[in-house]
mmCIF file with all atom_site columns, C-alpha atoms in Angstrom:
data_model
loop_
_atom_site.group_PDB
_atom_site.id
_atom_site.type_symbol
_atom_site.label_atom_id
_atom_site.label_alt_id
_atom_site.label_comp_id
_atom_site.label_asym_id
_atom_site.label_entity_id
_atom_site.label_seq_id
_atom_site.pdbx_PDB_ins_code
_atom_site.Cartn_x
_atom_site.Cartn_y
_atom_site.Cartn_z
_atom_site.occupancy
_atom_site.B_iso_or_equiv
_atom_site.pdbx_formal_charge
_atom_site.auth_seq_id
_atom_site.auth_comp_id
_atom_site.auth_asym_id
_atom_site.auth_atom_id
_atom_site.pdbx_PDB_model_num
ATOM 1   C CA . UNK A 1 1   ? -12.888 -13.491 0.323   1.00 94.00 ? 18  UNK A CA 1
ATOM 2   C CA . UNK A 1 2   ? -10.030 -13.303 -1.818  1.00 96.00 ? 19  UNK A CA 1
ATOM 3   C CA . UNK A 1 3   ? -9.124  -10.957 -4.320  1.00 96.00 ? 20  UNK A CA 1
ATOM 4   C CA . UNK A 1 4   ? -7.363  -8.109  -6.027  1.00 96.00 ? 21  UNK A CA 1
ATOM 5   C CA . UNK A 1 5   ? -7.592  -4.386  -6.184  1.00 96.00 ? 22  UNK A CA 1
ATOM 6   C CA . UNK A 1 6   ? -6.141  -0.888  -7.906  1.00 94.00 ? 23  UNK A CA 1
ATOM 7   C CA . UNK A 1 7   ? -5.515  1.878   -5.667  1.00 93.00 ? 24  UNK A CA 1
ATOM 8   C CA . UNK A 1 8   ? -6.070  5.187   -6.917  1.00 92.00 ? 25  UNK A CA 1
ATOM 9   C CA . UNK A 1 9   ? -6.905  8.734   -6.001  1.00 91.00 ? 26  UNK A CA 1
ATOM 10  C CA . UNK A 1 10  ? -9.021  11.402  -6.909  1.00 91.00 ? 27  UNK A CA 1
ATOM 11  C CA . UNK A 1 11  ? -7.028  14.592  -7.423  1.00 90.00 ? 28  UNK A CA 1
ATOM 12  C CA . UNK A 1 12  ? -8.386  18.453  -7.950  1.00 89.00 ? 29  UNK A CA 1
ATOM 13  C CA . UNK A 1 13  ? -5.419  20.826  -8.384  1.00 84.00 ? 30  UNK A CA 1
ATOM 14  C CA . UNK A 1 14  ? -5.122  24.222  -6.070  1.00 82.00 ? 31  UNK A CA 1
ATOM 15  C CA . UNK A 1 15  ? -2.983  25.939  -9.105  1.00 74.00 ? 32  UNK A CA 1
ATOM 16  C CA . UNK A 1 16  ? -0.851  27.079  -6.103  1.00 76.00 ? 33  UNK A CA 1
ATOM 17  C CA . UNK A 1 17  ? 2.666   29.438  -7.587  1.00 78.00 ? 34  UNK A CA 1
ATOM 18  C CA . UNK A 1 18  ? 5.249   29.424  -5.149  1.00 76.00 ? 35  UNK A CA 1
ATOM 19  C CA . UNK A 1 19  ? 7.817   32.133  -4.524  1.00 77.00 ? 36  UNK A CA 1
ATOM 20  C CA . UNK A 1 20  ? 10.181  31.888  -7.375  1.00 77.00 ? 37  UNK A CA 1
ATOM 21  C CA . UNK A 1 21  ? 7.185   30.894  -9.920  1.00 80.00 ? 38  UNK A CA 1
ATOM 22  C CA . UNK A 1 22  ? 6.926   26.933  -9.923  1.00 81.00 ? 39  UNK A CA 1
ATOM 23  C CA . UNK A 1 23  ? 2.984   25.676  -10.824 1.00 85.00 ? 40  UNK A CA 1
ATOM 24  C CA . UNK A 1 24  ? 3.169   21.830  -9.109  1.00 83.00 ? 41  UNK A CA 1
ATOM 25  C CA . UNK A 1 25  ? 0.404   19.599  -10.719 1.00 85.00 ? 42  UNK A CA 1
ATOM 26  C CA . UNK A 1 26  ? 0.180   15.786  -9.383  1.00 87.00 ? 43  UNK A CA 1
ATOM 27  C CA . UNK A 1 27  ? -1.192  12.645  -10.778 1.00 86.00 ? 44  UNK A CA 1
ATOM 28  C CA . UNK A 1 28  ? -1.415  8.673   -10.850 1.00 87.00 ? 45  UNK A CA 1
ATOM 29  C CA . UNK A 1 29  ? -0.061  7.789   -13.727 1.00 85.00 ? 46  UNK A CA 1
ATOM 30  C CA . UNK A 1 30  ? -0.741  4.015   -13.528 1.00 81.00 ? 47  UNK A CA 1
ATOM 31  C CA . UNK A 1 31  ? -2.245  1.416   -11.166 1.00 80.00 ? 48  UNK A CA 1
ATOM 32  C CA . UNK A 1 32  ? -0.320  -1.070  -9.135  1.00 84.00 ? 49  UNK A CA 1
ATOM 33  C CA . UNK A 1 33  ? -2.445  -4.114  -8.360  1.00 91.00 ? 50  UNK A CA 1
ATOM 34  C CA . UNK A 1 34  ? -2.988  -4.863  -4.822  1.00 94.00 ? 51  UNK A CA 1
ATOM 35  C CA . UNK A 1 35  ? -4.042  -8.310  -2.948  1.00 96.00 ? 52  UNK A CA 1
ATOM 36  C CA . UNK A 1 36  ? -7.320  -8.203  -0.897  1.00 96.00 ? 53  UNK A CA 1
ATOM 37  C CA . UNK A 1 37  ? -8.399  -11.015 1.863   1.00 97.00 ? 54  UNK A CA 1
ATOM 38  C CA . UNK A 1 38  ? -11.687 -10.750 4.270   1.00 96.00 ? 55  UNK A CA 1
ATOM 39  C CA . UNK A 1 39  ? -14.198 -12.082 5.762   1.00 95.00 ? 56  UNK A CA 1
ATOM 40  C CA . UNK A 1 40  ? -18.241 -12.433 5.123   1.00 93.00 ? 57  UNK A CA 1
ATOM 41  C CA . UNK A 1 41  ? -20.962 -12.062 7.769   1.00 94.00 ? 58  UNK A CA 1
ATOM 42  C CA . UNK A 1 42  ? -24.658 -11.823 5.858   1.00 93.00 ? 59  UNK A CA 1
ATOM 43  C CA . UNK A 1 43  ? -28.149 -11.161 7.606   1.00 95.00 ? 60  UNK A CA 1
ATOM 44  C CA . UNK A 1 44  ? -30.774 -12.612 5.426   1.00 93.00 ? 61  UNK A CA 1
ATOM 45  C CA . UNK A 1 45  ? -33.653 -9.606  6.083   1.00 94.00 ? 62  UNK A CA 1
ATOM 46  C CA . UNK A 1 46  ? -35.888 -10.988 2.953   1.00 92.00 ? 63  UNK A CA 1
ATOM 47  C CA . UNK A 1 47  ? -35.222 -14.070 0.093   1.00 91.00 ? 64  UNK A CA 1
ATOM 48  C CA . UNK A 1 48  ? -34.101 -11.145 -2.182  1.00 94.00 ? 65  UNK A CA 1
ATOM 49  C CA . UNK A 1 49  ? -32.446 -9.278  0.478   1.00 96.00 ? 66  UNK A CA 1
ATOM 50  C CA . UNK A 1 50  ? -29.616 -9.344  3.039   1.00 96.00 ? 67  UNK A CA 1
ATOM 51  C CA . UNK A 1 51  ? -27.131 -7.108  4.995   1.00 96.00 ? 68  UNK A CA 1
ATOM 52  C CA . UNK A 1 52  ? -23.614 -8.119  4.411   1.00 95.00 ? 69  UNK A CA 1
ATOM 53  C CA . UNK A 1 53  ? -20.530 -6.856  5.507   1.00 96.00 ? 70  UNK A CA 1
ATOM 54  C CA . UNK A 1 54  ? -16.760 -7.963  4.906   1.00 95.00 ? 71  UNK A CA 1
ATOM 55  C CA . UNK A 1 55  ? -14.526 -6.840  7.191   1.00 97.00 ? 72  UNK A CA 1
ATOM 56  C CA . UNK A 1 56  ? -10.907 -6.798  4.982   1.00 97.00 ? 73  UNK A CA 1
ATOM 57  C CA . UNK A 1 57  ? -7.485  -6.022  4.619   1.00 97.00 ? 74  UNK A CA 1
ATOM 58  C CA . UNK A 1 58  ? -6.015  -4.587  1.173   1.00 96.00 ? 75  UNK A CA 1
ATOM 59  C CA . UNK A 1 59  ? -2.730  -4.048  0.482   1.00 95.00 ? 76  UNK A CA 1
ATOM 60  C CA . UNK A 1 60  ? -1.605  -2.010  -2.199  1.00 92.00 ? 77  UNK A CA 1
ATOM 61  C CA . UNK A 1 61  ? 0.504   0.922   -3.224  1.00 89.00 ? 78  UNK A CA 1
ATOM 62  C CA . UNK A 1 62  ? 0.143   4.426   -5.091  1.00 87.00 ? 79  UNK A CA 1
ATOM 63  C CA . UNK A 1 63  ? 2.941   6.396   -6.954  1.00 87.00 ? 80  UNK A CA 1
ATOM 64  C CA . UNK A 1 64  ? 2.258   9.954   -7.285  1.00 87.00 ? 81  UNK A CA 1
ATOM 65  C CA . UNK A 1 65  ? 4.118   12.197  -9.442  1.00 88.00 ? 82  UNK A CA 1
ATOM 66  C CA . UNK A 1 66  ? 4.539   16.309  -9.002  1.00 87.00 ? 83  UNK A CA 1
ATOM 67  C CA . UNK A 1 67  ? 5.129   17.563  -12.294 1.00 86.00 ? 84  UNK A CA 1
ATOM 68  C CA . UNK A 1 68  ? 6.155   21.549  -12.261 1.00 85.00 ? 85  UNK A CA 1
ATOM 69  C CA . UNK A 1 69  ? 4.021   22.603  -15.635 1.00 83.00 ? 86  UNK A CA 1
ATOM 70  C CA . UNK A 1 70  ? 7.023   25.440  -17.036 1.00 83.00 ? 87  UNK A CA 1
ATOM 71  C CA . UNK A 1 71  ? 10.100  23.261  -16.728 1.00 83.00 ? 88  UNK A CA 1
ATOM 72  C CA . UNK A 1 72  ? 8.821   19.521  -16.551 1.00 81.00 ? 89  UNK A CA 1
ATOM 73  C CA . UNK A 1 73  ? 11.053  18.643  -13.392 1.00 84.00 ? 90  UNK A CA 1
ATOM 74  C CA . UNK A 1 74  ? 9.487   15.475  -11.901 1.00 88.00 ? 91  UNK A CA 1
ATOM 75  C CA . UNK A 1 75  ? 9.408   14.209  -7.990  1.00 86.00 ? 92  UNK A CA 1
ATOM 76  C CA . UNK A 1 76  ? 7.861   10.953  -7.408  1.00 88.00 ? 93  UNK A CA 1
ATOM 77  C CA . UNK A 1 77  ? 6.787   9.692   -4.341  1.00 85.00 ? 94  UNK A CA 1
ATOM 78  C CA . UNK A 1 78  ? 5.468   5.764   -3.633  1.00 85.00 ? 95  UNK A CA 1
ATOM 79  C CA . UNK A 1 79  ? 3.086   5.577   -1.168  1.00 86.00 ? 96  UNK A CA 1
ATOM 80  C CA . UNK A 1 80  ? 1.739   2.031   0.248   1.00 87.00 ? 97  UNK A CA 1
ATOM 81  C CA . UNK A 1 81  ? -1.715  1.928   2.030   1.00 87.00 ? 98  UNK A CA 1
ATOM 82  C CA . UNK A 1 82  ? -2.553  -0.997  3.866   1.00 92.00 ? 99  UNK A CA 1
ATOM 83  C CA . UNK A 1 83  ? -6.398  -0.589  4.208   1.00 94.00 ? 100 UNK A CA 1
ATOM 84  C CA . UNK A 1 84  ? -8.792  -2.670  6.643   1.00 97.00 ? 101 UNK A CA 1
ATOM 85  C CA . UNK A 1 85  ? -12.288 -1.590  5.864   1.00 97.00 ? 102 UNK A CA 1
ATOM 86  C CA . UNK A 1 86  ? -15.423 -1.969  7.569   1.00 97.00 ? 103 UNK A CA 1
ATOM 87  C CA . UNK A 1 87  ? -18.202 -1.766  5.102   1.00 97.00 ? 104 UNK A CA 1
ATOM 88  C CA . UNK A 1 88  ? -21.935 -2.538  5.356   1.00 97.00 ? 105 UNK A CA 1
ATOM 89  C CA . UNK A 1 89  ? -23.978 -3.146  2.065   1.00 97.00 ? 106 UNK A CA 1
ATOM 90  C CA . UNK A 1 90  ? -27.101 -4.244  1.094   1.00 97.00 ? 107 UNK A CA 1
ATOM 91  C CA . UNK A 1 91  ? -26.876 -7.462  -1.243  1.00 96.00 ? 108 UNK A CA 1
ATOM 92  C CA . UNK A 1 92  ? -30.225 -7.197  -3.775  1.00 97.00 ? 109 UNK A CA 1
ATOM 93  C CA . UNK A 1 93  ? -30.163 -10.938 -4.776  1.00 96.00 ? 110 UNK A CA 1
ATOM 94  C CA . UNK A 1 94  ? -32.403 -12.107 -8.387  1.00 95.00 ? 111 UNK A CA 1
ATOM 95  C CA . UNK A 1 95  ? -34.094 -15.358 -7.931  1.00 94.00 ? 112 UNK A CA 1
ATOM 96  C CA . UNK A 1 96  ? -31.975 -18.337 -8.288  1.00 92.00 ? 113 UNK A CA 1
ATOM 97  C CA . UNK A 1 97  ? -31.702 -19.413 -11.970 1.00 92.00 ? 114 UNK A CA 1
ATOM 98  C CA . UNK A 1 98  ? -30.328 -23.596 -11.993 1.00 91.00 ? 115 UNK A CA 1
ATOM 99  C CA . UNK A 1 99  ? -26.900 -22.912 -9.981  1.00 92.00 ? 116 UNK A CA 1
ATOM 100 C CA . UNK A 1 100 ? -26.637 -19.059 -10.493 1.00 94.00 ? 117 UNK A CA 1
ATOM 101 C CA . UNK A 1 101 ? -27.877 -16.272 -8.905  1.00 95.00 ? 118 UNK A CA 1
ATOM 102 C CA . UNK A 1 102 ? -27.018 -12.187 -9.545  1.00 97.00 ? 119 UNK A CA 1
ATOM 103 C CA . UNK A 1 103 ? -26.832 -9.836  -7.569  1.00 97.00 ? 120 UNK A CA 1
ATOM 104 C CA . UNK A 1 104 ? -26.467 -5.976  -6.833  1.00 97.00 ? 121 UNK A CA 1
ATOM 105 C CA . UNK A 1 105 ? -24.763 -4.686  -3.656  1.00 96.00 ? 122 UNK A CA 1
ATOM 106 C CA . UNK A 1 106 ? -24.255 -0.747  -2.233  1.00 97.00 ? 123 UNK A CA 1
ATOM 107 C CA . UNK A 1 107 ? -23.197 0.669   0.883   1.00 97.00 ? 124 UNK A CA 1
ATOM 108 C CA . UNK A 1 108 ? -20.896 2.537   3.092   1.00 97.00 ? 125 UNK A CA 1
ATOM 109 C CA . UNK A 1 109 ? -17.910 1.858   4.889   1.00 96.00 ? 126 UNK A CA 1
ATOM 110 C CA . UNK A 1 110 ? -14.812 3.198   6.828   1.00 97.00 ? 127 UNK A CA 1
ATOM 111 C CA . UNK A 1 111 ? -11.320 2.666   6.056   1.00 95.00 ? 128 UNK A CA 1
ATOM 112 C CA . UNK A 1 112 ? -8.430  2.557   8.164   1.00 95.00 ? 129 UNK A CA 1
ATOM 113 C CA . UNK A 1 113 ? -4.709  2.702   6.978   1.00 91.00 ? 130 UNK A CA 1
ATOM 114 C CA . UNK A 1 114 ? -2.866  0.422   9.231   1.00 91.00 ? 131 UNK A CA 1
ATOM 115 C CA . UNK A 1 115 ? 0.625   1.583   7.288   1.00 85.00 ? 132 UNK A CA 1
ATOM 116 C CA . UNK A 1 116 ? 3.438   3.096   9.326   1.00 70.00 ? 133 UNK A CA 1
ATOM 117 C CA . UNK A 1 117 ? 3.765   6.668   8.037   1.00 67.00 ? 134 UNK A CA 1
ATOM 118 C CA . UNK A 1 118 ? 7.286   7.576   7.483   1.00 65.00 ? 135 UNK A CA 1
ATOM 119 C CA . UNK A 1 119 ? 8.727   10.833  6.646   1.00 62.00 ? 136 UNK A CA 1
ATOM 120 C CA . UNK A 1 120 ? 8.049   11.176  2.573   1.00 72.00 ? 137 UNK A CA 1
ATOM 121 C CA . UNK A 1 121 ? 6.670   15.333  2.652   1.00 75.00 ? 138 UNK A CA 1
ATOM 122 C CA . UNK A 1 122 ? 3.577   13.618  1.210   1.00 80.00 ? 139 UNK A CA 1
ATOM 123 C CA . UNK A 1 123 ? 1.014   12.014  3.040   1.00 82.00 ? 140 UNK A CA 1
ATOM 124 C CA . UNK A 1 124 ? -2.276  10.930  3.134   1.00 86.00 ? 141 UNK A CA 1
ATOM 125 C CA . UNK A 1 125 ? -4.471  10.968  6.099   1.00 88.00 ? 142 UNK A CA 1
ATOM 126 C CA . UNK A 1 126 ? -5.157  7.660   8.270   1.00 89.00 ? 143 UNK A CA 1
ATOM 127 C CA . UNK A 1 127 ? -9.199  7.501   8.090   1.00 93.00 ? 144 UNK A CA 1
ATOM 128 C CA . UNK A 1 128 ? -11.413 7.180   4.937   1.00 94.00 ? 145 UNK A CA 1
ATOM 129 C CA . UNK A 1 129 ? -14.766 7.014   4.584   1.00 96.00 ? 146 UNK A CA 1
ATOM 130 C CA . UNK A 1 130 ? -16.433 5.859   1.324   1.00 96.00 ? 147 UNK A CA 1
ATOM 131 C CA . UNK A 1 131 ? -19.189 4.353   -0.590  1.00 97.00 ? 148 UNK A CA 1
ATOM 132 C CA . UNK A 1 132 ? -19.103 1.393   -2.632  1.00 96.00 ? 149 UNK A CA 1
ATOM 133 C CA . UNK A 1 133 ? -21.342 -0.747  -5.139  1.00 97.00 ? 150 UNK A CA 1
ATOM 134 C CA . UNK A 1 134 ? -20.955 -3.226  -7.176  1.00 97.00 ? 151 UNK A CA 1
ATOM 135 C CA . UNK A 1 135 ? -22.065 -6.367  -8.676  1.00 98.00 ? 152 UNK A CA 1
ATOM 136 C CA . UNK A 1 136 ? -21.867 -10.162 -8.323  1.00 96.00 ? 153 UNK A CA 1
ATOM 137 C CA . UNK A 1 137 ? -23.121 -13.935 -8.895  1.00 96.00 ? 154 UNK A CA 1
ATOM 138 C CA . UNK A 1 138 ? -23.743 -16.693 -7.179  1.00 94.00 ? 155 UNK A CA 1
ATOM 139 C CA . UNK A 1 139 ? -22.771 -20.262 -8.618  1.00 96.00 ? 156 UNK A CA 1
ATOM 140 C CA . UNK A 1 140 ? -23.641 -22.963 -6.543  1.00 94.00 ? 157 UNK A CA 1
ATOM 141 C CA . UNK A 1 141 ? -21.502 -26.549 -6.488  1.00 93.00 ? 158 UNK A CA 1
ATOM 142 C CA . UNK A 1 142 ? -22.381 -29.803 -4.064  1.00 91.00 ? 159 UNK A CA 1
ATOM 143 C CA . UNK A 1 143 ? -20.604 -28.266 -1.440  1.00 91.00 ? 160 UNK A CA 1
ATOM 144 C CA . UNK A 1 144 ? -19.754 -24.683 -1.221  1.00 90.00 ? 161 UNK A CA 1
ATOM 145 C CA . UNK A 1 145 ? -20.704 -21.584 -3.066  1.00 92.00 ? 162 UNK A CA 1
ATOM 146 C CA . UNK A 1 146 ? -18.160 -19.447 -5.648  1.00 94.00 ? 163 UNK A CA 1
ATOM 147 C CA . UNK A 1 147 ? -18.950 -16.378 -5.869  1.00 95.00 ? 164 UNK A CA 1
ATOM 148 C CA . UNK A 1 148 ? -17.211 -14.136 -8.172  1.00 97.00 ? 165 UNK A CA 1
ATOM 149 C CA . UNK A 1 149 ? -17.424 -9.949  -7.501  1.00 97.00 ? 166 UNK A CA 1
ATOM 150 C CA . UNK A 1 150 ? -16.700 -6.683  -9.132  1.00 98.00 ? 167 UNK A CA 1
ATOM 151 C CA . UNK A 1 151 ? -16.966 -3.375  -6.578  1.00 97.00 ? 168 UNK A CA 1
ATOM 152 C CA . UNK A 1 152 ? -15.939 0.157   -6.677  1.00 97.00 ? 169 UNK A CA 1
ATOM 153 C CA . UNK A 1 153 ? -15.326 2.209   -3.425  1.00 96.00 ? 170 UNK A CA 1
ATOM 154 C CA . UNK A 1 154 ? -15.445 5.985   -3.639  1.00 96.00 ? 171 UNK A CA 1
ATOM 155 C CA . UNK A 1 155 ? -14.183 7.781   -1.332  1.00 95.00 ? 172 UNK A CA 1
ATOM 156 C CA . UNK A 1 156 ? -15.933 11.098  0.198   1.00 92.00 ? 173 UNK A CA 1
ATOM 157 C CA . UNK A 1 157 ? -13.425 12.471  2.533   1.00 92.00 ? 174 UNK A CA 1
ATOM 158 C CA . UNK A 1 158 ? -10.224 14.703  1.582   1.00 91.00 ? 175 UNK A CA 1
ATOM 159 C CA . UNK A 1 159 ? -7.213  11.887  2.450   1.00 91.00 ? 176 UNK A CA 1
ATOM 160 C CA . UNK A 1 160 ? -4.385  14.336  1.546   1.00 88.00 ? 177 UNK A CA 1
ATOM 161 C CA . UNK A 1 161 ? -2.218  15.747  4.301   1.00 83.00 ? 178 UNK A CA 1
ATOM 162 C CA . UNK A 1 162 ? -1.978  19.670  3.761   1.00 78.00 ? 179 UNK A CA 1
ATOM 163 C CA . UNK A 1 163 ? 0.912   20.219  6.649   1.00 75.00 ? 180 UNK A CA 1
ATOM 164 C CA . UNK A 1 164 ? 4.367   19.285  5.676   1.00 64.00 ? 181 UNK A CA 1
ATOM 165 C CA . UNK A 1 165 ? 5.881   16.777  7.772   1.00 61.00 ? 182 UNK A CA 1
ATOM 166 C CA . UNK A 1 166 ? 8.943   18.916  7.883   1.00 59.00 ? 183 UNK A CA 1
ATOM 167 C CA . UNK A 1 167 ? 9.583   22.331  8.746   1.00 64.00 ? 184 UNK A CA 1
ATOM 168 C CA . UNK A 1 168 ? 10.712  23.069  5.418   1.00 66.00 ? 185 UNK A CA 1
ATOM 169 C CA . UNK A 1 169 ? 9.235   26.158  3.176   1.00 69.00 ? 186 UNK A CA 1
ATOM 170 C CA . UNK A 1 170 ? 10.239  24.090  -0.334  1.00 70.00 ? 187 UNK A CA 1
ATOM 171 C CA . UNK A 1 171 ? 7.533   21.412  0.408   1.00 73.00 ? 188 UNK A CA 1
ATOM 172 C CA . UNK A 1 172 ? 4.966   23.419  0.369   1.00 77.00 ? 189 UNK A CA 1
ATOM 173 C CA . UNK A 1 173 ? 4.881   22.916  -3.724  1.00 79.00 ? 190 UNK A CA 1
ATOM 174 C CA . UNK A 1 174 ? 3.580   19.736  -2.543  1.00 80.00 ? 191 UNK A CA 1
ATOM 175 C CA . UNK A 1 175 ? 1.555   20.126  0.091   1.00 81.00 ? 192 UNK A CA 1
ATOM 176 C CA . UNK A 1 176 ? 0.093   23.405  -1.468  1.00 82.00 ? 193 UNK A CA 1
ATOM 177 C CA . UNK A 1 177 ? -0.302  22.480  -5.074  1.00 83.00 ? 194 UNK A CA 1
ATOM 178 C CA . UNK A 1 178 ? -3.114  19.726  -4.117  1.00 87.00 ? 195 UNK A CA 1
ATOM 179 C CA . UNK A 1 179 ? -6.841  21.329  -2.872  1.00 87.00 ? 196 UNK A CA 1
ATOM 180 C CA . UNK A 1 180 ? -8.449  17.912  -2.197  1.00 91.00 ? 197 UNK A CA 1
ATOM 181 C CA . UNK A 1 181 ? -7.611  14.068  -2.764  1.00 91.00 ? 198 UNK A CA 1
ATOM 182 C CA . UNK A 1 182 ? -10.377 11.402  -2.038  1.00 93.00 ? 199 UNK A CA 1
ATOM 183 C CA . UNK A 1 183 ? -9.643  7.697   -2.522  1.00 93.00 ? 200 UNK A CA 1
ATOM 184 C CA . UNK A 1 184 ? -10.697 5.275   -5.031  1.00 94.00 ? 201 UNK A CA 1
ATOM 185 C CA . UNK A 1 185 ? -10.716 1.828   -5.065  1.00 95.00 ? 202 UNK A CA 1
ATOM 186 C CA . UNK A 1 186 ? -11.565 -0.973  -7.526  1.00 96.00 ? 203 UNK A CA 1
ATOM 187 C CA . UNK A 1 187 ? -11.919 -4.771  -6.089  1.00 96.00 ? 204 UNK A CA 1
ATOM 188 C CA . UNK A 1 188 ? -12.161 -7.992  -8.014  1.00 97.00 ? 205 UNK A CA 1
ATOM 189 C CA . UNK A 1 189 ? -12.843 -10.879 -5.498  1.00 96.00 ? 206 UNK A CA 1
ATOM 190 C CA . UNK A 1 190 ? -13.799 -14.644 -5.273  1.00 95.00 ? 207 UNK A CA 1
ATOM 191 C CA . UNK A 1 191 ? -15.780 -15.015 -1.863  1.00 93.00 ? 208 UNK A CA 1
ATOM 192 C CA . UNK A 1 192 ? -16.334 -19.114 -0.807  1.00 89.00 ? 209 UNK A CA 1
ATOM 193 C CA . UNK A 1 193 ? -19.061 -19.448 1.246   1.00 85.00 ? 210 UNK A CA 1
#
């Protein structure tokens, strides 16, 4: 599997004021793309059904930005997330049509951030865990099978790091200002089976 994929991340604000009156909101404002690779093991249960699961790596990065709402002063932080995820879905497969054949796919998976964390106050937290589904077709050829796929992973876990890195009382506009961050994740692929 080959492919490409947007980070993103799923922000609800705390509203936190700190000491001398600043209100910190955060955001995405855009979406880097990314570069996905893996590999597919399927189970066939039933003609129509199978377990599958694609053990992957996707690399990709996320800028946040802090925005203080009164005065509009801006910190930006980039953070890259190398993620290998472990998901297991089952594929719902329509009959085969000629040399195409649809299909459905949910499931569940864990994600692991293999990047080196290095000392940006903001950080996100190593393990994920997250549903996904999506949707796909089979073409056949003489010799091989494309098979192009569009899947959205949600994550259900809080990902944000609420202790500063740094004993430091200013980064707690930061660290304080965001109640909960889950992970989101959109992948375009082209598996060759």
């Amino acid at each position: 599997m080959v492919g490409m994929n947007a980070q993103d991340l799923n922000i609800t604000h705390a509203a936190y004021t700190s000491e001398n009156g600043e209100t910190w909101f955060t955001e995405i404002p855009d979406y880097s793309p990314g570069f996905s690779v893996g590999i597919i093991g399927e189970m066939y249960l039933h003609r129509n059904f199978s377990l599958r699961t694609v053990p992957s790596l996707h690399f990709g990065e996320k800028q946040m930005v802090f925005r203080e709402s009164n005065t509009g002063a801006e910190e930006k932080f980039a953070i890259k997330s190398n993620y290998f995820t472990i998901p297991v879905d089952l594929k719902i497969s329509a009959n085969r049509l000629n040399n195409y054949r649809p299909y459905l796919l949910t499931g569940v998976g864990v994600a692991l951030d293999l990047t080196k964390k290095n000392q940006l106050p903001v950080q996100l937290n190593p393990t994920d865990f997250f549903f996904e589904i999506g949707v796909g077709c089979d073409f056949y050829f003489p010799f091989f099978k494309l098979i192009p796929e569009i899947k959205f992973c949600i994550g259900f876990s809080d990902v944000f790091n609420h202790e500063p890195l740094l004993n430091d009382t200013s980064l707690y506009r930061f660290t304080n200002s965001v109640a909960k961050a889950t992970s989101q994740m959109i992948v375009v692929s082209f598996n060759f089976e």
